[in-house]
PDB file of C-alpha atoms in Angstrom:
ATOM      1  CA  MET A   1      -1.009  -2.488   9.771  1.00 80.00           C
ATOM      2  CA  THR A   2      -4.529  -1.144   9.193  1.00 80.00           C
ATOM      3  CA  THR A   3      -5.250  -1.407  12.946  1.00 84.00           C
ATOM      4  CA  LEU A   4      -2.207   0.738  13.632  1.00 85.00           C
ATOM      5  CA  LEU A   5      -3.167   3.300  11.008  1.00 89.00           C
ATOM      6  CA  SER A   6      -6.790   3.519  12.142  1.00 87.00           C
ATOM      7  CA  TYR A   7      -5.591   5.406  15.264  1.00 88.00           C
ATOM      8  CA  TRP A   8      -3.564   7.970  13.319  1.00 91.00           C
ATOM      9  CA  THR A   9      -4.599  11.648  13.123  1.00 91.00           C
ATOM     10  CA  PRO A  10      -4.459  13.740   9.950  1.00 91.00           C
ATOM     11  CA  PRO A  11      -1.178  15.450  10.979  1.00 93.00           C
ATOM     12  CA  ARG A  12       0.519  12.068  11.165  1.00 93.00           C
ATOM     13  CA  PHE A  13      -0.537  11.276   7.605  1.00 92.00           C
ATOM     14  CA  SER A  14       0.682  14.657   6.357  1.00 93.00           C
ATOM     15  CA  ALA A  15       4.087  14.336   7.971  1.00 93.00           C
ATOM     16  CA  ALA A  16       7.116  13.778   5.772  1.00 92.00           C
ATOM     17  CA  ALA A  17       7.759  10.104   5.051  1.00 91.00           C
ATOM     18  CA  SER A  18      10.814   8.694   6.718  1.00 90.00           C
ATOM     19  CA  PRO A  19      13.656   7.173   4.673  1.00 89.00           C
ATOM     20  CA  LEU A  20      12.666   3.751   6.038  1.00 89.00           C
ATOM     21  CA  LEU A  21       9.139   4.201   4.807  1.00 90.00           C
ATOM     22  CA  VAL A  22      10.314   5.397   1.432  1.00 88.00           C
ATOM     23  CA  ASP A  23      12.569   2.315   1.115  1.00 88.00           C
ATOM     24  CA  ALA A  24       9.777  -0.049   2.127  1.00 89.00           C
ATOM     25  CA  VAL A  25       7.333   1.451  -0.398  1.00 89.00           C
ATOM     26  CA  SER A  26      10.080   1.385  -3.082  1.00 87.00           C
ATOM     27  CA  ALA A  27      10.650  -2.332  -2.421  1.00 85.00           C
ATOM     28  CA  LEU A  28       6.954  -2.985  -2.731  1.00 86.00           C
ATOM     29  CA  CYS A  29       6.860  -1.089  -6.046  1.00 85.00           C
ATOM     30  CA  VAL A  30       9.683  -3.282  -7.356  1.00 79.00           C
ATOM     31  CA  THR A  31       7.637  -6.339  -6.390  1.00 68.00           C
ATOM     32  CA  SER A  32       4.699  -5.185  -8.505  1.00 71.00           C
ATOM     33  CA  GLY A  33       6.430  -3.248 -11.281  1.00 68.00           C
ATOM     34  CA  SER A  34       4.461  -0.172 -10.247  1.00 68.00           C
ATOM     35  CA  ALA A  35       5.837   3.336 -10.394  1.00 64.00           C
ATOM     36  CA  LEU A  36       6.755   5.285  -7.256  1.00 65.00           C
ATOM     37  CA  ASP A  37       5.198   8.733  -7.378  1.00 62.00           C
ATOM     38  CA  GLU A  38       6.951  11.902  -6.251  1.00 63.00           C
ATOM     39  CA  GLY A  39       4.893  12.561  -3.139  1.00 70.00           C
ATOM     40  CA  VAL A  40       6.743  13.103   0.083  1.00 85.00           C
ATOM     41  CA  THR A  41       4.185  12.628   2.865  1.00 91.00           C
ATOM     42  CA  VAL A  42       3.185   9.452   4.616  1.00 92.00           C
ATOM     43  CA  ALA A  43      -0.242   9.666   2.946  1.00 92.00           C
ATOM     44  CA  ASP A  44       1.460  10.005  -0.497  1.00 91.00           C
ATOM     45  CA  ARG A  45       3.482   6.853   0.146  1.00 91.00           C
ATOM     46  CA  LEU A  46       0.528   4.949   1.522  1.00 92.00           C
ATOM     47  CA  HIS A  47      -1.456   5.830  -1.590  1.00 92.00           C
ATOM     48  CA  VAL A  48       1.331   4.225  -3.622  1.00 91.00           C
ATOM     49  CA  VAL A  49       0.894   1.062  -1.483  1.00 92.00           C
ATOM     50  CA  VAL A  50      -2.873   1.136  -2.189  1.00 93.00           C
ATOM     51  CA  GLN A  51      -2.136   1.411  -5.913  1.00 92.00           C
ATOM     52  CA  VAL A  52       0.333  -1.459  -5.767  1.00 92.00           C
ATOM     53  CA  LEU A  53      -2.235  -3.707  -4.059  1.00 93.00           C
ATOM     54  CA  ALA A  54      -4.825  -2.721  -6.671  1.00 94.00           C
ATOM     55  CA  ASP A  55      -2.327  -3.456  -9.488  1.00 93.00           C
ATOM     56  CA  LEU A  56      -1.376  -6.847  -8.074  1.00 92.00           C
ATOM     57  CA  GLY A  57      -5.017  -7.770  -7.549  1.00 93.00           C
ATOM     58  CA  ALA A  58      -5.890  -6.802 -11.118  1.00 94.00           C
ATOM     59  CA  ASP A  59      -2.949  -8.843 -12.430  1.00 92.00           C
ATOM     60  CA  ALA A  60      -4.025 -11.887 -10.377  1.00 92.00           C
ATOM     61  CA  GLU A  61      -7.547 -11.577 -11.744  1.00 93.00           C
ATOM     62  CA  GLY A  62      -6.378 -11.052 -15.333  1.00 93.00           C
ATOM     63  CA  GLN A  63      -8.026  -7.615 -15.395  1.00 95.00           C
ATOM     64  CA  PRO A  64      -6.525  -4.287 -16.574  1.00 96.00           C
ATOM     65  CA  ARG A  65      -4.846  -2.081 -14.021  1.00 94.00           C
ATOM     66  CA  ARG A  66      -6.825   0.998 -12.975  1.00 94.00           C
ATOM     67  CA  ALA A  67      -5.826   4.089 -11.076  1.00 93.00           C
ATOM     68  CA  VAL A  68      -7.065   4.252  -7.489  1.00 93.00           C
ATOM     69  CA  PRO A  69      -8.474   7.753  -6.807  1.00 92.00           C
ATOM     70  CA  ARG A  70      -6.962   9.895  -4.077  1.00 89.00           C
ATOM     71  CA  THR A  71      -9.322  10.911  -1.303  1.00 85.00           C
ATOM     72  CA  ALA A  72      -9.325  14.196   0.545  1.00 85.00           C
ATOM     73  CA  GLU A  73      -9.478  12.348   3.891  1.00 89.00           C
ATOM     74  CA  PRO A  74      -6.173  10.544   4.591  1.00 86.00           C
ATOM     75  CA  GLY A  75      -7.922   8.196   7.001  1.00 86.00           C
ATOM     76  CA  ALA A  76      -9.712   6.631   4.016  1.00 92.00           C
ATOM     77  CA  LEU A  77      -6.373   5.085   3.102  1.00 92.00           C
ATOM     78  CA  VAL A  78      -6.915   2.645   5.941  1.00 92.00           C
ATOM     79  CA  ASP A  79     -10.160   1.412   4.310  1.00 93.00           C
ATOM     80  CA  GLN A  80      -8.541   1.289   0.897  1.00 94.00           C
ATOM     81  CA  LEU A  81      -5.647  -0.783   2.260  1.00 94.00           C
ATOM     82  CA  THR A  82      -8.029  -3.194   3.962  1.00 93.00           C
ATOM     83  CA  VAL A  83     -10.295  -3.666   0.924  1.00 94.00           C
ATOM     84  CA  LEU A  84      -7.553  -3.982  -1.627  1.00 94.00           C
ATOM     85  CA  GLY A  85      -5.489  -6.308   0.567  1.00 93.00           C
ATOM     86  CA  ASN A  86      -8.531  -8.551   0.997  1.00 94.00           C
ATOM     87  CA  ASP A  87      -9.207  -8.388  -2.757  1.00 94.00           C
ATOM     88  CA  LEU A  88      -5.651  -9.423  -3.504  1.00 93.00           C
ATOM     89  CA  VAL A  89      -5.855 -12.475  -1.238  1.00 93.00           C
ATOM     90  CA  ALA A  90      -9.272 -13.405  -2.681  1.00 94.00           C
ATOM     91  CA  ALA A  91      -7.805 -13.206  -6.211  1.00 93.00           C
ATOM     92  CA  ASP A  92      -5.571 -16.163  -5.257  1.00 90.00           C
ATOM     93  CA  PRO A  93      -2.266 -14.871  -6.574  1.00 90.00           C
ATOM     94  CA  ASP A  94       0.781 -17.077  -7.067  1.00 88.00           C
ATOM     95  CA  ALA A  95       2.061 -18.216  -3.657  1.00 90.00           C
ATOM     96  CA  GLU A  96       5.548 -16.823  -4.299  1.00 90.00           C
ATOM     97  CA  GLU A  97       4.073 -13.454  -5.311  1.00 87.00           C
ATOM     98  CA  LEU A  98       1.900 -13.344  -2.206  1.00 89.00           C
ATOM     99  CA  ASP A  99       4.946 -14.205  -0.046  1.00 91.00           C
ATOM    100  CA  ARG A 100       6.986 -11.365  -1.613  1.00 89.00           C
ATOM    101  CA  VAL A 101       4.125  -8.894  -1.035  1.00 90.00           C
ATOM    102  CA  THR A 102       3.700 -10.084   2.547  1.00 91.00           C
ATOM    103  CA  ARG A 103       7.399  -9.558   3.301  1.00 90.00           C
ATOM    104  CA  SER A 104       7.260  -6.098   1.752  1.00 89.00           C
ATOM    105  CA  LEU A 105       4.172  -5.193   3.796  1.00 91.00           C
ATOM    106  CA  ASP A 106       5.880  -6.469   6.929  1.00 92.00           C
ATOM    107  CA  ALA A 107       8.801  -4.113   6.242  1.00 90.00           C
ATOM    108  CA  LEU A 108       6.322  -1.304   5.609  1.00 91.00           C
ATOM    109  CA  ARG A 109       4.584  -1.912   8.934  1.00 92.00           C
ATOM    110  CA  ALA A 110       7.971  -1.866  10.709  1.00 92.00           C
ATOM    111  CA  ALA A 111       8.826   1.437   9.028  1.00 91.00           C
ATOM    112  CA  LEU A 112       5.598   3.045  10.223  1.00 90.00           C
TER     113      LEU A 112
END
């Protein structure tokens, strides 16, 4: 997914999120118990995904959840997704949890 997003231009991130993307992010939020914000752009929805990965990583490490700051450059979301996805895997979450997240991220990639 991050390879795909690395080729995107700022207008693509600022476009309205499709219903498929909204559904995929909503499903991921249900997986983590995170809240879905009210943003409507692709970047808004991807920031929610970044936050979900951060929350799940913190849970797996037994650490408190922390808010991931928004960046002015939407392309930075690609880096955040990469780092937080790697952090989640390194935290060695429950196999069932990791499988649920993987399925949700697959649906998200298909929606993009």
